PDB file of C-alpha atoms in Angstrom:
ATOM      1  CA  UNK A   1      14.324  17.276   6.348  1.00  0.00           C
ATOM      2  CA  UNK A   2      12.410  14.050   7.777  1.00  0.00           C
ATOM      3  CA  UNK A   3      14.435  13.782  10.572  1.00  0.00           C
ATOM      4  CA  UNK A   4      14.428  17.479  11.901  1.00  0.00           C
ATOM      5  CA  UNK A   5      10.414  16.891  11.628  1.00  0.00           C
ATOM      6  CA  UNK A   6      10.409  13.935  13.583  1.00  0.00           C
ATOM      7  CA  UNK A   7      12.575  15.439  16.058  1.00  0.00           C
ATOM      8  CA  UNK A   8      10.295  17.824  16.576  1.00  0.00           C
ATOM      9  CA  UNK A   9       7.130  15.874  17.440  1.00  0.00           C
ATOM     10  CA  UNK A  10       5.424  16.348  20.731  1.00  0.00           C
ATOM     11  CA  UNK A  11       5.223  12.992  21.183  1.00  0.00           C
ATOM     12  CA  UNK A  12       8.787  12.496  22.182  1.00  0.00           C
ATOM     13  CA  UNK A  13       8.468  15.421  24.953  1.00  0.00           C
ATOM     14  CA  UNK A  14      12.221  16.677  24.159  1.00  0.00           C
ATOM     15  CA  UNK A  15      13.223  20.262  25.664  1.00  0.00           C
ATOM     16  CA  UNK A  16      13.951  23.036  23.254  1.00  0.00           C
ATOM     17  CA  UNK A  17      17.625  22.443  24.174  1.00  0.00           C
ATOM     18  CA  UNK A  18      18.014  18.825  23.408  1.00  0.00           C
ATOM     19  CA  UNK A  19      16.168  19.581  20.029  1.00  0.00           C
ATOM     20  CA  UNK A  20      18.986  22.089  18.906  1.00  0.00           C
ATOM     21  CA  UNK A  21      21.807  20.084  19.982  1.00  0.00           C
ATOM     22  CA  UNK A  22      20.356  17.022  17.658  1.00  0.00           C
ATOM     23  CA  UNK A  23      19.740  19.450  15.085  1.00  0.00           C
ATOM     24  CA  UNK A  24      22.962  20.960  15.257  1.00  0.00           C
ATOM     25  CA  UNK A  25      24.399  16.666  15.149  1.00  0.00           C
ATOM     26  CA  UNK A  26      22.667  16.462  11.996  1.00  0.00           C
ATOM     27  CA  UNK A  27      23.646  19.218  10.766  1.00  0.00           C
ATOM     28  CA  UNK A  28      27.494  18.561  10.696  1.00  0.00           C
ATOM     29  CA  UNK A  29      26.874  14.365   9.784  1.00  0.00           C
ATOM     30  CA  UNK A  30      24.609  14.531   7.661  1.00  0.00           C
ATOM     31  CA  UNK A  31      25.649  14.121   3.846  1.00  0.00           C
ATOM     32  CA  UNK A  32      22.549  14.462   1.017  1.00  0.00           C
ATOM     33  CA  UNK A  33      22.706  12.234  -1.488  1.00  0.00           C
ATOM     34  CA  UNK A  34      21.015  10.508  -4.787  1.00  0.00           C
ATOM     35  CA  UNK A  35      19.372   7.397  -4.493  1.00  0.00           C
ATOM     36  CA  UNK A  36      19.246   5.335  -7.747  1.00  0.00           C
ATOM     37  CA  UNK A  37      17.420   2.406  -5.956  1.00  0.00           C
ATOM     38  CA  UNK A  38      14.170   0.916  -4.675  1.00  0.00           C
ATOM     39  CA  UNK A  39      13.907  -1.955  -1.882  1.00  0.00           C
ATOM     40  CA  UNK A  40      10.843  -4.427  -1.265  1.00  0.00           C
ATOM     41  CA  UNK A  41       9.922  -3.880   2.038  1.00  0.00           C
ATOM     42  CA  UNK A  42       6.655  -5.021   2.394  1.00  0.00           C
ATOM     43  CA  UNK A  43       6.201  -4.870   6.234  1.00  0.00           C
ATOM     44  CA  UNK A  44       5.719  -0.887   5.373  1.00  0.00           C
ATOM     45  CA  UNK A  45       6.125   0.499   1.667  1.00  0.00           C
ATOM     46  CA  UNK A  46       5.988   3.923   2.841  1.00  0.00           C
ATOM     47  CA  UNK A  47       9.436   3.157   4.763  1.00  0.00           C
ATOM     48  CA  UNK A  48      11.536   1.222   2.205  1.00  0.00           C
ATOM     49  CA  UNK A  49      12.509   5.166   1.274  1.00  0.00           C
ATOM     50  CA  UNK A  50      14.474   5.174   3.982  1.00  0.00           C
ATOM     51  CA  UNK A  51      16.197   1.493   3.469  1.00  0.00           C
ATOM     52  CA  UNK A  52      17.136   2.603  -0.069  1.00  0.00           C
ATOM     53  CA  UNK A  53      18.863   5.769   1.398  1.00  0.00           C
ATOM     54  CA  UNK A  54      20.714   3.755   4.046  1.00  0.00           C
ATOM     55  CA  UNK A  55      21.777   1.529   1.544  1.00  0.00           C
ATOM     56  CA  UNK A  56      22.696   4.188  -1.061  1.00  0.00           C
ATOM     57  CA  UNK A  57      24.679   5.926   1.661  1.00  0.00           C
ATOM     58  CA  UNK A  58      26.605   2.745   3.159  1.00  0.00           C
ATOM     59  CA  UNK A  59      25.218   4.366   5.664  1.00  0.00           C
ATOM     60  CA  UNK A  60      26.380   3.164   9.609  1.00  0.00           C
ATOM     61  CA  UNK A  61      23.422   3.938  11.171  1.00  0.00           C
ATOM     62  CA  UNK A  62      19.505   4.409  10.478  1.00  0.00           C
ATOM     63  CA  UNK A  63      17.845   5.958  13.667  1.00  0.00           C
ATOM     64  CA  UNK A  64      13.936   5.181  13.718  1.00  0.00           C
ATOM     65  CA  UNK A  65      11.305   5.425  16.500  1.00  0.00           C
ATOM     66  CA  UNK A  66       9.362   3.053  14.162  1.00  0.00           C
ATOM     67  CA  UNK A  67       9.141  -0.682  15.202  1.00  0.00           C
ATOM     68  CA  UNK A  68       8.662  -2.010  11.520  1.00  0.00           C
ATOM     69  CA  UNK A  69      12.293  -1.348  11.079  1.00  0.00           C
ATOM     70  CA  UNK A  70      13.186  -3.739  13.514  1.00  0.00           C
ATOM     71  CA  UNK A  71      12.339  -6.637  10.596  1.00  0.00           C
ATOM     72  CA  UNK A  72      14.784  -4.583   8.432  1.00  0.00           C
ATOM     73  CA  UNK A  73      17.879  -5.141   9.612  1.00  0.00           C
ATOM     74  CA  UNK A  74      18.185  -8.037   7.888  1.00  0.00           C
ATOM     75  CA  UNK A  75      17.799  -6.229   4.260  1.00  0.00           C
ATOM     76  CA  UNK A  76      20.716  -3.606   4.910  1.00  0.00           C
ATOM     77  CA  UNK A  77      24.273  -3.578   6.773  1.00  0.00           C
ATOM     78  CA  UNK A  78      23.593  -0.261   8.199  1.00  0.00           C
ATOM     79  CA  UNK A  79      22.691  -0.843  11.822  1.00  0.00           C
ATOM     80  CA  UNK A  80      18.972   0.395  12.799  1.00  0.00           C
ATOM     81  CA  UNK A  81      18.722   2.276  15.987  1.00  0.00           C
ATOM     82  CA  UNK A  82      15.894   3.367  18.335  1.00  0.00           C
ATOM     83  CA  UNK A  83      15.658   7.251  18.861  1.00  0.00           C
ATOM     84  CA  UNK A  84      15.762   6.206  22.891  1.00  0.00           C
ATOM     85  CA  UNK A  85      19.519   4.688  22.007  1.00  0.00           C
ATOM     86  CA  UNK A  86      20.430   7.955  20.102  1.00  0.00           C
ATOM     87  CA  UNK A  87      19.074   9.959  22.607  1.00  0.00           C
ATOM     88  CA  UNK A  88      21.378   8.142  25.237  1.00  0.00           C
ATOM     89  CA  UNK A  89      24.368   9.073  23.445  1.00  0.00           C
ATOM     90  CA  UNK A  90      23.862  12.273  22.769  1.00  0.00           C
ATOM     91  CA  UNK A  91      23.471  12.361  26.837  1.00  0.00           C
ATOM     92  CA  UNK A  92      26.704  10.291  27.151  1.00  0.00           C
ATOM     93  CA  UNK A  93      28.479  12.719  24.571  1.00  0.00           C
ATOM     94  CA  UNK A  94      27.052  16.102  25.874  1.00  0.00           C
ATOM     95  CA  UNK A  95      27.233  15.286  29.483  1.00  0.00           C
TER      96      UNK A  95
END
């Protein structure tokens, strides 16, 4: 799963711990599901993947440590977060 990779990057210098409690987030929200759709994004075609599944979804939230998405939230109602945002509520919720 793309997000569990993500996570997982050293670039984002997360403990072991916080890893496995996102994981274990994702784990019980996250619902797989068929996308029938393509969106134009041209700002990064490689991302629009990940508009289309928002969209399919009605998704509430996309969370992204990628800046292109920040032109995106005009193309879907789900609300784009940074992975700094998510990370303070997980902090807020575990803590």
């Amino acid at each position: 799963m793309e997000s569990k990779k993500v996570l997982s990057r050293r670039k984002f210098n997360l403990t072991d711990e916080v890893i496995s409690e996102w994981f274990e987030i994702i784990d019980i929200f996250i619902t797989l599901i068929d996308v029938n759709l393509e969106v134009h994004f041209p700002r990064d075609r490689k991302d629009a993947k990940f508009l289309a599944c928002a969209m399919a979804a009605e998704a509430d939230f996309l969370m992204t440590g990628d800046s292109d998405f920040n032109q995106a939230q005009t193309l879907v109602n789900t609300t784009i977060i940074s992975v700094s945002f998510f990370n303070r509520l997980v902090d807020d919720i575990g803590g």
